[in-house]
Amino acid sequence: MWDYTNKVMDHFRNPRNVGTIENPDGVGDVGSLACGDALRLMFKLDNEKKKITDAKFQTFGCASAIASSSALTEMIKGMTLEEAGNVTNQNIADYLGGLPDQKMHCSVMGKEALEVAIENYHTGKCSKVILEGEVICKCFGVTRKEIEHVIQENDLHEVDDVMNYCKAGGGCGGCKPDIAEIITEVRAEMTPATEAPQRKMTIVEKVRLIEETIEREIRPALQKDGGDLDFVDLAGNKVVVSFRGMCAQCKSAQFTMKDVVEAKLREFVSKDIIVEEDKA
Amino acid sequence: MKNIYLDNNATTCVAPEVIKEMMPYFEELWGNPSSMHFFGGQVQQYIELARAQVAELIGAADPSEIVFTSCGTESNNMAIYGVAEALGSGYKIITTRVEHPAILATCRHFKEHGHEVVEIGVDGNGRINLEELKKELSSGPAIVSTMWANNETGVIFPIDEICEIVKNAGGIFHTDAVQAVGKLSINVSETPVDMLSLSGHKIHAPKGIGAIYIRKGTKLKTFMTGGHQERGRRAGTENVPYIVGLGKACNMAKEFIASGQETTVAKLRDKLEQGILANCLDTTVNGDIAHRLPNTTNISFQYIEGESILYHLSDIGVAASSGSACTSGSLEPSHVIRAMGVPFTSAHGSTRFSLSRYTTEKEIDYVIENMPTIANRLREMSPFV
Ligand code: FES
């Protein structure tokens, strides 16, 4: 038997918030029958669309998958969307007094369902960006982004860790070399390595590149939702922006900024970019 | 209700008669059979008695064809290692995709050391593909190892037929009969296998004792060296109390089979199976129900997951097992379930109940009564129902 904590067993035996919500504000579906676990998360917001007033789940999976889902719904009730967006898989595991290493993927599933549900609320889309893109592990349908994400968020070093956290590599094992490569890449970025010996961009080039990236990669997405953003300033790696329109009031601006703006700028301009909102 | 143990393919309780038989070899007769004094010398005869009991259970013509080992895994390792080393890499090794890891891992080891190794597939009911076996045998001499009965599904391979095919092709045949011995009537005089593995703890002897039948004349390289014990075929001081225990357990199993009590077990198994199928939605049986161990049923609960089922069963005092990913400690369902191509809607909820001669009808009724509640609780939670 697994070494589950009493809290895990309690949430497994007496899961809180099982079921569905009528007219939910956000729905997140992750996992599949093929993978052996799946979770559907629903939440309802208050009238001001600020706080999560109710959360429910349905889960197909092992004891720790059920416990993680139950814990997640308990945790996010009463949270604002920004707060919920900051919940990590480790938070879920901690709430349960910890999970066995090989079961950490259950907490990641919870976190991913939450992300998808929040994204669903904002865009009406069913699946978050992170779940799209190049599939590295065919056996479990895990994408490069997902793998990068668990490595960063949980400070992982080994292929086996990645397997424990998102299952990638746990089937035929064919993708293990790719995972090892991704670990090396991600870790190289995490430890602020001495700048790559590329020719450094001049400030002017950098500003231009940032503007281009915002124009091409970021603005269209925001405008779709009735929002926009301005590029205000650049200081070293720090890009200062200000949100406009819908985005200015958006409760998940923080989320958009980190996950969309910063991610895109890191991808197209420089890996060490930090984005900040102009509060002035 | 006291605990209900329905995981007898994993291990069995030690029969009280077996324990009683073993005790004197801890308390008084603890001498080393190799010693040149009365103290050890008097022990040898009991080892030989146990050897005869094992031989009798499987119909071996000569007790000297039985070698005691520490477990089924050792027997399996010894068989593959022994013949593969003795015959060399000119011999292809043929096995199946549903074998116990003790066989699969050993065969794969030889694959890395120059042998051609082939794993034959099974169909959706877990039946071996005999045509594939014939085809693989046509290309030259081979060592073949297939199980007699499968631990997860209980499916029985047509060993007589397999044995004939292999022998006709001039091959060497080993069978892992760990699950079959004690549950089926086995006679190696009629089924001319070259080697057969068996294990004590699956037949109500303790863990830590097994045996291998090696037909006279079979060439085998010694696996464990450094002593003359077991006629030089397996060095190491004999585990006397356990050998005696295994002998007694074999003796009891023989009586049990002779008296036809396996049909009683089969009836209980059928009652359990039908009770679950009738009362729980979306359930199917895995494996060839016409050729199955009398004590085993493997039932898939669609849309719910095996580990959750086991924990809920455990909470009400019922012990079973599952081929689901989560319980195998890996991330995929068991290799047997996958080899059979069980659809993934069912694979993760596969649950095995394995009975023993000690299982009672009251226990079976209790499980039938409580299973729907457990299945329904998990179904209510499932996003797929
Ligand atoms: S492709 Fe990742 S384990 Fe098979």
XYZ file of C-alpha atoms and ligand atoms in Angstrom:
669
model
C 0.000 0.000 0.000
C 1.053 3.543 -0.561
C 2.233 5.610 2.326
C -0.681 8.049 2.225
C -1.145 10.603 4.978
C -4.295 10.518 7.096
C -5.418 13.659 5.348
C -5.129 11.987 1.933
C -7.128 9.025 3.179
C -9.713 11.327 4.730
C -10.220 13.226 1.475
C -10.320 9.939 -0.417
C -12.864 8.371 1.902
C -14.933 11.516 2.359
C -14.302 13.608 -0.721
C -15.589 17.174 -0.439
C -17.468 18.900 -3.250
C -18.100 15.970 -5.556
C -20.396 16.792 -8.452
C -21.143 19.451 -11.005
C -22.325 23.070 -10.927
C -25.157 24.434 -13.004
C -23.989 27.264 -15.239
C -20.428 27.262 -13.956
C -18.180 30.234 -14.624
C -15.191 28.049 -15.353
C -14.725 24.410 -16.334
C -11.437 22.561 -16.568
C -11.103 19.083 -18.026
C -7.752 17.320 -17.911
C -6.532 13.748 -18.230
C -8.280 10.897 -19.981
C -9.494 7.350 -19.535
C -6.464 6.174 -21.463
C -4.055 7.850 -19.069
C -5.707 6.312 -16.038
C -6.820 9.523 -14.451
C -8.980 12.464 -15.351
C -10.438 15.425 -13.535
C -13.259 17.830 -14.297
C -13.250 20.949 -12.174
C -16.016 23.541 -12.098
C -16.259 26.805 -10.244
C -18.779 29.540 -9.722
C -17.921 33.193 -9.041
C -19.769 35.728 -6.942
C -21.851 38.467 -8.549
C -18.883 40.798 -8.947
C -17.061 37.946 -10.653
C -14.271 38.337 -8.183
C -14.327 35.472 -5.770
C -14.843 31.765 -6.202
C -17.975 30.949 -4.248
C -18.317 27.305 -5.155
C -16.155 24.577 -6.641
C -16.985 21.006 -7.561
C -15.115 18.106 -9.105
C -15.487 14.743 -10.760
C -12.481 12.476 -10.830
C -11.550 9.166 -12.362
C -8.406 7.986 -10.678
C -6.570 6.530 -7.755
C -6.971 7.479 -4.099
C -4.499 10.358 -4.299
C -6.114 11.726 -7.468
C -9.459 11.864 -5.699
C -7.902 13.366 -2.577
C -6.018 15.995 -4.610
C -9.208 17.015 -6.401
C -11.136 17.238 -3.171
C -8.369 19.265 -1.540
C -8.185 21.601 -4.511
C -11.896 22.454 -4.346
C -11.626 23.154 -0.630
C -8.606 25.373 -1.138
C -9.961 27.581 -3.893
C -13.365 28.259 -2.405
C -13.308 31.872 -1.236
C -10.214 32.725 -3.258
C -10.112 35.493 -5.818
C -9.220 34.350 -9.319
C -5.735 35.824 -8.976
C -5.182 33.919 -5.775
C -6.460 30.754 -7.369
C -4.183 31.331 -10.336
C -1.224 31.332 -7.994
C -2.014 27.967 -6.451
C 0.791 25.531 -7.228
C 0.751 21.768 -7.335
C 2.995 21.834 -4.283
C 0.314 23.809 -2.412
C -2.141 21.024 -3.115
C 0.307 18.361 -1.957
C 1.109 20.401 1.166
C -2.576 20.802 1.963
C -2.769 17.015 2.090
C 0.297 16.723 4.302
C 2.333 15.546 1.326
C 1.994 12.907 -1.401
C 4.250 9.960 -2.224
C 6.807 10.961 -4.906
C 5.272 8.691 -7.517
C 1.913 10.319 -6.914
C 2.889 13.947 -7.342
C 1.325 13.898 -10.800
C -2.051 13.843 -9.055
C -1.377 17.280 -7.604
C -0.168 18.479 -10.994
C -3.400 17.266 -12.526
C -5.301 19.379 -9.997
C -3.242 22.439 -10.732
C -3.684 21.956 -14.478
C -7.435 21.558 -14.203
C -7.517 24.808 -12.254
C -5.496 26.604 -14.926
C -7.743 25.280 -17.648
C -10.854 26.308 -15.717
C -9.545 29.848 -15.183
C -8.549 30.088 -18.832
C -11.994 28.808 -19.717
C -13.555 31.601 -17.688
C -11.470 34.251 -19.431
C -11.561 33.057 -22.985
C -14.259 30.446 -23.227
C -11.561 28.147 -24.538
C -11.444 24.627 -23.276
C -7.783 24.027 -23.025
C -4.998 26.167 -21.819
C -1.980 27.062 -23.911
C 0.238 24.909 -21.769
C -1.534 21.745 -22.867
C -1.011 22.542 -26.501
C 2.052 22.416 -28.647
C 4.638 19.767 -29.342
C 3.820 16.450 -27.669
C 6.986 14.970 -26.196
C 5.569 11.891 -24.497
C 3.239 10.101 -26.872
C 2.239 7.485 -24.330
C 0.678 10.045 -22.004
C 0.197 12.983 -24.343
C 2.486 15.305 -22.392
C 3.663 18.448 -24.142
C 7.016 20.203 -24.009
C 5.427 23.156 -22.227
C 3.930 20.943 -19.570
C 7.272 19.289 -18.931
C 9.086 22.617 -18.790
C 6.477 23.853 -16.389
C 6.799 21.043 -13.855
C 10.576 21.249 -13.981
C 10.526 24.974 -13.226
C 7.765 24.956 -10.709
C 9.056 22.008 -8.717
C 12.771 22.451 -9.281
C 13.189 18.973 -10.769
C 16.522 17.455 -11.752
C 15.935 13.867 -12.880
C 13.935 12.172 -15.608
C 12.290 10.047 -12.924
C 11.151 13.198 -11.129
C 9.510 14.459 -14.292
C 7.807 11.084 -14.573
C 6.473 11.342 -11.035
C 5.167 14.817 -11.644
C 3.547 14.533 -15.063
C 3.883 10.879 -16.098
C 6.013 11.718 -19.134
C 8.421 8.841 -19.701
C 6.399 6.351 -17.675
C 5.165 4.294 -20.601
C 7.435 2.885 -23.314
C 10.226 5.139 -22.092
C 10.974 6.243 -25.651
C 10.770 9.916 -24.781
C 13.240 9.766 -21.897
C 16.177 11.158 -23.907
C 14.006 14.109 -24.960
C 12.994 14.703 -21.357
C 16.619 14.621 -20.279
C 17.378 17.234 -22.909
C 14.519 19.455 -21.788
C 15.740 19.212 -18.198
C 19.180 20.361 -19.267
C 17.727 23.240 -21.263
C 15.340 24.395 -18.575
C 17.940 24.127 -15.833
C 20.414 26.087 -17.889
C 17.877 28.880 -18.032
C 17.002 28.605 -14.367
C 20.535 29.052 -13.102
C 21.173 32.510 -14.442
C 24.050 31.390 -16.598
C 26.624 33.885 -17.665
C 25.086 35.508 -20.665
C 25.328 33.529 -23.830
C 28.277 34.675 -25.858
C 25.965 36.101 -28.465
C 26.387 39.620 -29.611
C 24.394 41.729 -27.234
C 21.443 43.581 -28.595
C 21.621 47.313 -28.412
C 18.926 49.042 -26.387
C 17.312 50.300 -29.560
C 17.220 46.822 -31.075
C 15.760 45.429 -27.914
C 13.033 48.040 -27.720
C 12.146 47.430 -31.323
C 12.009 43.693 -30.796
C 9.777 44.101 -27.760
C 7.436 46.327 -29.701
C 7.283 43.901 -32.570
C 6.603 40.976 -30.276
C 3.812 42.801 -28.477
C 2.286 43.816 -31.781
C 2.489 40.377 -33.309
C 2.175 37.915 -30.440
C 0.377 39.610 -27.587
C -1.875 42.451 -28.660
C -4.173 40.437 -30.955
C -5.013 38.028 -28.143
C -5.774 40.829 -25.691
C -7.815 42.801 -28.184
C -9.984 39.803 -28.776
C -11.082 40.146 -25.179
C -11.550 43.875 -25.451
C -8.286 44.775 -23.818
C -4.907 46.146 -24.758
C -1.545 47.013 -23.331
C 1.103 49.688 -23.697
C 4.833 49.269 -23.579
C 5.884 51.920 -21.078
C 9.532 51.487 -20.264
C 12.577 49.257 -20.385
C 15.205 49.094 -17.652
C 17.757 46.329 -18.078
C 15.676 43.161 -18.242
C 12.665 44.838 -16.804
C 9.841 45.591 -19.191
C 7.175 47.880 -17.810
C 3.733 47.707 -19.365
C 0.324 49.076 -18.568
C -2.957 47.379 -19.262
C -5.865 49.118 -20.899
C -9.522 48.506 -21.611
C -10.851 45.281 -20.235
C -7.407 44.226 -19.183
C -7.111 47.150 -16.820
C -9.974 45.847 -14.688
C -9.209 42.240 -15.287
C -8.854 40.251 -12.114
C -6.419 37.986 -13.829
C -4.156 40.619 -15.244
C -1.412 39.168 -13.102
C -2.005 35.859 -14.721
C -2.037 37.281 -18.237
C 1.081 39.238 -17.554
C 3.166 36.346 -16.315
C 1.783 33.623 -18.503
C 1.248 35.469 -21.713
C 3.199 38.703 -21.877
C 6.284 37.575 -20.048
C 6.293 34.157 -21.686
C 6.121 35.629 -25.167
C 8.778 38.234 -24.514
C 11.053 35.587 -23.081
C 10.474 33.455 -26.105
C 11.072 36.116 -28.705
C 13.274 38.729 -27.082
C 15.370 37.409 -24.228
C 15.129 34.602 -21.718
C 15.709 36.819 -18.716
C 12.929 39.355 -19.279
C 10.819 40.306 -16.294
C 7.545 42.064 -16.914
C 6.033 44.512 -14.479
C 2.858 46.449 -14.502
C 3.038 50.199 -14.425
C 1.148 51.016 -11.233
C 1.512 54.762 -11.591
C -17.050 -9.513 9.582
C -13.443 -10.546 9.935
C -10.983 -9.958 7.149
C -11.692 -11.635 3.842
C -8.640 -12.660 1.895
C -9.228 -12.876 -1.848
C -5.669 -12.347 -3.040
C -4.457 -15.925 -3.054
C -2.618 -15.611 -6.364
C -0.323 -13.158 -4.607
C 0.319 -15.347 -1.608
C -1.610 -17.767 0.606
C -1.909 -18.331 4.311
C 0.305 -21.086 5.674
C -1.826 -24.117 6.471
C -1.793 -24.905 10.218
C -0.890 -28.512 9.366
C 2.145 -27.254 7.472
C 3.312 -25.144 10.397
C 2.897 -28.078 12.731
C 4.937 -30.297 10.428
C 7.728 -27.732 10.274
C 8.111 -26.991 13.986
C 10.270 -29.983 14.988
C 12.881 -28.881 12.438
C 13.338 -25.641 14.320
C 13.139 -27.101 17.787
C 14.919 -30.473 17.676
C 15.954 -31.607 14.232
C 18.014 -28.587 13.361
C 21.140 -30.452 12.290
C 22.899 -29.897 8.984
C 22.048 -32.797 6.676
C 25.587 -32.766 5.288
C 27.197 -33.468 8.667
C 28.932 -36.776 9.344
C 27.168 -37.415 12.606
C 23.797 -38.690 13.716
C 22.638 -35.192 14.484
C 22.656 -33.987 10.914
C 22.418 -37.347 9.239
C 18.995 -38.125 10.585
C 17.575 -35.067 8.807
C 18.335 -36.142 5.240
C 15.529 -38.693 5.156
C 12.925 -35.993 5.788
C 14.215 -33.934 2.908
C 13.890 -36.995 0.700
C 10.371 -37.579 1.956
C 9.438 -34.009 1.033
C 11.065 -34.453 -2.375
C 8.882 -37.489 -2.980
C 5.800 -35.523 -1.924
C 6.583 -32.764 -4.400
C 7.306 -35.318 -7.138
C 4.023 -37.035 -6.444
C 1.966 -33.870 -6.731
C 3.231 -33.185 -10.244
C 3.582 -36.785 -11.353
C 7.382 -36.830 -11.661
C 8.640 -40.353 -12.261
C 11.706 -39.948 -10.075
C 11.962 -37.685 -6.976
C 15.577 -36.925 -7.908
C 14.163 -34.777 -10.704
C 13.005 -32.293 -8.053
C 15.435 -29.590 -6.898
C 14.546 -27.324 -3.990
C 15.044 -23.589 -4.454
C 14.170 -20.488 -2.466
C 11.141 -19.445 -4.525
C 9.394 -19.522 -7.875
C 11.496 -16.666 -9.139
C 14.681 -18.575 -8.423
C 13.284 -21.642 -10.165
C 12.452 -19.553 -13.217
C 15.833 -17.878 -13.263
C 17.572 -21.215 -12.834
C 15.662 -22.760 -15.746
C 16.311 -20.038 -18.289
C 19.828 -19.282 -17.138
C 20.681 -22.966 -16.848
C 19.678 -24.038 -20.336
C 20.595 -20.835 -22.122
C 24.117 -21.023 -20.702
C 24.386 -24.749 -21.300
C 23.175 -24.646 -24.890
C 24.678 -21.353 -25.961
C 23.435 -18.516 -28.110
C 22.721 -20.801 -31.060
C 19.446 -21.452 -29.308
C 16.710 -18.949 -29.763
C 14.645 -18.205 -26.632
C 10.875 -18.078 -27.113
C 8.510 -16.868 -24.425
C 5.223 -14.949 -24.219
C 4.312 -11.361 -23.476
C 2.266 -12.311 -20.418
C 4.942 -14.138 -18.399
C 5.936 -13.293 -14.853
C 8.734 -10.702 -14.701
C 11.053 -13.438 -13.416
C 10.912 -14.983 -16.889
C 10.679 -11.806 -18.950
C 13.608 -10.116 -17.228
C 15.799 -13.215 -17.488
C 15.008 -13.658 -21.175
C 15.721 -9.999 -21.831
C 19.038 -10.417 -20.088
C 19.988 -13.069 -22.630
C 18.786 -10.855 -25.440
C 21.490 -8.432 -24.410
C 23.967 -11.297 -24.443
C 23.616 -12.579 -27.959
C 20.514 -14.770 -27.882
C 17.663 -14.169 -30.218
C 14.646 -13.674 -27.931
C 11.037 -13.651 -29.105
C 7.943 -12.842 -27.058
C 4.789 -14.382 -28.470
C 1.535 -12.478 -28.234
C -1.865 -13.426 -26.872
C -5.360 -12.606 -28.102
C -8.002 -10.512 -26.369
C -8.853 -13.424 -24.105
C -5.259 -14.053 -23.137
C -4.892 -17.150 -25.326
C -1.505 -17.896 -26.799
C -1.022 -17.680 -30.536
C 0.111 -21.228 -31.396
C 0.659 -20.435 -35.064
C 3.149 -17.780 -34.091
C 4.864 -20.302 -31.841
C 5.112 -22.837 -34.676
C 6.480 -20.210 -37.002
C 9.114 -19.126 -34.516
C 10.112 -22.733 -33.933
C 10.628 -23.435 -37.596
C 13.824 -21.460 -37.862
C 16.076 -23.556 -35.647
C 16.637 -24.971 -32.170
C 14.918 -23.128 -29.364
C 14.331 -22.897 -25.638
C 10.664 -22.220 -24.968
C 9.203 -20.981 -21.701
C 5.492 -20.358 -21.228
C 3.474 -20.232 -18.063
C 0.977 -22.961 -17.290
C -1.616 -20.521 -15.982
C -1.596 -16.760 -15.769
C -1.422 -15.106 -12.368
C -3.566 -12.099 -13.273
C -6.356 -13.600 -15.339
C -6.072 -17.256 -14.401
C -6.070 -18.170 -18.111
C -4.632 -21.654 -18.661
C -2.391 -22.206 -21.659
C -2.865 -25.463 -23.608
C 0.328 -26.909 -22.188
C -0.113 -30.353 -23.708
C -0.362 -28.842 -27.144
C 2.460 -26.372 -26.608
C 4.648 -29.127 -25.235
C 3.974 -31.311 -28.236
C 4.703 -28.512 -30.681
C 7.970 -27.676 -28.947
C 9.092 -31.295 -28.601
C 8.255 -32.028 -32.235
C 10.419 -29.119 -33.240
C 13.253 -30.444 -31.096
C 13.060 -27.620 -28.573
C 13.548 -27.502 -24.808
C 10.398 -26.651 -22.883
C 10.104 -24.981 -19.498
C 6.843 -24.015 -17.877
C 6.290 -21.605 -15.020
C 3.566 -23.514 -13.188
C 3.644 -21.418 -10.024
C -0.064 -20.580 -10.320
C -1.170 -23.954 -11.684
C 0.405 -26.289 -9.142
C -1.992 -27.095 -6.344
C -4.972 -25.805 -8.319
C -4.919 -28.088 -11.350
C -4.028 -31.687 -11.683
C -0.589 -31.807 -13.241
C 1.281 -34.826 -14.466
C 4.667 -34.367 -16.059
C 4.743 -38.018 -17.041
C 1.874 -37.308 -19.405
C 2.864 -33.762 -20.310
C 6.540 -34.169 -21.134
C 7.831 -30.756 -20.111
C 11.577 -30.557 -19.553
C 11.357 -28.214 -16.612
C 8.625 -26.877 -14.364
C 8.772 -24.179 -11.675
C 6.646 -24.148 -8.546
C 6.467 -22.046 -5.425
C 5.584 -22.881 -1.835
C 3.760 -19.763 -0.738
C 1.114 -20.079 -3.450
C 0.049 -23.459 -2.065
C -0.141 -22.781 1.679
C 3.528 -23.390 2.470
C 5.577 -20.407 3.714
C 7.395 -17.862 1.598
C 11.040 -18.648 0.941
C 10.724 -22.096 -0.549
C 10.202 -23.289 -4.102
C 11.203 -26.127 -6.370
C 11.997 -26.917 -9.939
C 11.355 -30.139 -11.784
C 14.188 -30.984 -14.157
C 13.580 -33.968 -16.414
C 16.433 -36.460 -16.373
C 18.878 -35.796 -19.147
C 18.170 -32.058 -19.393
C 21.412 -30.146 -19.803
C 21.618 -27.349 -17.291
C 24.455 -25.122 -16.205
C 24.569 -24.794 -12.419
C 23.283 -21.431 -11.285
C 24.274 -21.540 -7.636
C 27.695 -23.073 -7.006
C 29.823 -23.876 -3.973
C 28.322 -27.032 -2.510
C 27.272 -30.547 -3.364
C 23.683 -30.130 -2.160
C 20.795 -31.139 -4.400
C 23.242 -33.349 -6.299
C 25.326 -30.343 -7.148
C 22.460 -28.659 -8.976
C 21.829 -26.040 -6.323
C 24.515 -25.330 -3.755
C 23.658 -24.089 -0.276
C 22.655 -25.707 2.983
C 19.148 -27.076 2.668
C 16.338 -25.035 4.221
C 15.129 -28.099 6.052
C 12.005 -26.837 7.872
C 10.720 -25.109 4.755
C 11.458 -28.095 2.542
C 9.483 -30.237 4.950
C 6.708 -27.612 4.917
C 6.609 -27.599 1.117
C 6.387 -31.394 1.113
C 3.440 -31.298 3.477
C 1.730 -28.552 1.482
C 2.129 -30.611 -1.714
C 0.719 -33.601 0.057
C -2.307 -31.589 1.161
C -2.771 -30.100 -2.303
C -2.771 -33.553 -3.811
C -5.539 -34.688 -1.488
C -7.421 -31.490 -2.119
C -7.370 -31.983 -5.896
C -8.055 -35.725 -5.646
C -11.163 -35.061 -3.578
C -12.496 -32.700 -6.232
C -12.662 -29.731 -3.888
C -11.439 -27.392 -6.581
C -14.942 -27.519 -8.017
C -16.219 -26.101 -4.734
C -13.776 -23.233 -5.101
C -14.823 -22.791 -8.743
C -18.469 -22.611 -7.697
C -17.723 -19.877 -5.184
C -15.650 -18.034 -7.783
C -18.531 -18.258 -10.259
C -20.984 -17.049 -7.665
C -18.775 -14.063 -6.898
C -18.254 -13.279 -10.562
C -21.911 -13.534 -11.475
C -22.917 -11.598 -8.405
C -20.643 -8.721 -9.325
C -21.549 -8.739 -13.010
C -25.239 -8.727 -12.139
C -25.092 -5.999 -9.509
C -22.419 -3.623 -10.766
C -22.861 -1.655 -13.976
C -20.321 -1.699 -16.796
C -18.392 -4.741 -15.678
C -16.680 -7.343 -17.861
C -14.533 -10.389 -17.212
C -11.000 -10.422 -18.577
C -9.599 -13.637 -20.003
C -10.756 -16.909 -21.489
C -13.476 -18.008 -19.070
C -13.579 -21.518 -20.509
C -9.927 -22.190 -19.667
C -9.242 -20.620 -16.359
C -7.918 -21.491 -12.927
C -10.862 -22.431 -10.723
C -9.971 -19.827 -8.102
C -9.427 -16.690 -10.193
C -11.614 -13.998 -11.674
C -10.404 -10.775 -13.195
C -13.171 -8.222 -13.534
C -12.935 -4.819 -15.155
C -15.015 -2.018 -13.734
C -15.262 0.490 -16.529
C -14.849 4.198 -15.849
C -13.491 3.701 -12.344
C -9.958 3.035 -11.260
C -8.480 -0.040 -9.622
C -6.519 1.481 -6.773
C -9.580 3.327 -5.517
C -11.561 0.104 -5.651
C -8.874 -1.736 -3.660
C -8.675 0.921 -0.955
C -12.442 0.932 -0.500
C -12.475 -2.875 -0.385
C -9.650 -2.803 2.104
C -11.659 -0.416 4.270
C -14.355 -3.063 4.597
C -11.816 -5.802 5.251
C -11.575 -7.326 1.785
C -8.176 -7.977 0.184
C -7.995 -8.141 -3.619
C -5.588 -6.850 -6.260
C -5.600 -4.879 -9.467
C -3.811 -4.610 -12.776
C -4.315 -0.866 -12.789
C -1.403 1.446 -13.324
C -1.512 2.997 -9.887
C -1.217 -0.276 -8.054
C 1.530 -1.703 -10.195
C 3.671 1.190 -9.001
C 4.189 2.100 -12.634
C 2.127 4.445 -14.730
C 0.634 1.932 -17.118
C -1.715 -0.964 -16.529
C -0.147 -4.396 -16.077
C 1.725 -5.902 -19.010
C -0.735 -8.797 -19.090
C -3.750 -6.531 -19.477
C -1.924 -4.533 -22.126
C -0.766 -7.636 -24.020
C -4.393 -8.737 -24.188
C -5.337 -5.382 -25.637
C -8.016 -4.777 -23.009
C -9.552 -1.424 -23.995
C -8.326 1.423 -21.855
C -11.876 2.106 -20.675
C -11.559 -1.180 -18.776
C -7.843 -1.617 -18.225
C -7.464 0.807 -15.339
C -10.331 -0.696 -13.402
C -9.286 -4.330 -13.673
C -9.638 -6.069 -10.340
C -8.556 -9.599 -9.478
C -10.229 -11.781 -6.887
C -8.377 -15.025 -6.190
C -9.913 -17.527 -3.785
C -8.476 -20.429 -1.857
C -9.721 -23.614 -0.315
C -10.319 -21.616 2.868
C -12.718 -19.147 1.225
C -16.278 -19.480 2.507
C -19.617 -18.756 0.929
C -20.380 -16.245 3.651
C -17.313 -14.279 2.624
C -18.324 -14.327 -1.023
C -21.829 -13.167 -0.128
C -20.382 -10.296 1.849
C -18.324 -9.115 -1.113
C -21.253 -9.440 -3.520
C -23.370 -7.423 -1.120
C -20.866 -4.615 -0.663
C -19.298 -4.322 -4.082
C -22.110 -2.287 -5.699
C -21.873 0.402 -3.008
C -18.166 0.805 -3.656
C -18.501 0.787 -7.430
C -21.374 3.261 -7.311
C -19.547 5.664 -5.030
C -16.677 5.805 -7.481
C -18.987 5.955 -10.469
C -20.792 8.954 -9.013
C -17.445 10.650 -8.848
C -16.335 9.702 -12.346
C -16.516 12.298 -15.110
C -17.157 9.512 -17.618
C -20.343 8.039 -16.192
S 6.560 8.343 -25.331
Fe 6.851 8.900 -23.279
S 6.775 7.045 -22.265
Fe 6.288 6.458 -24.280
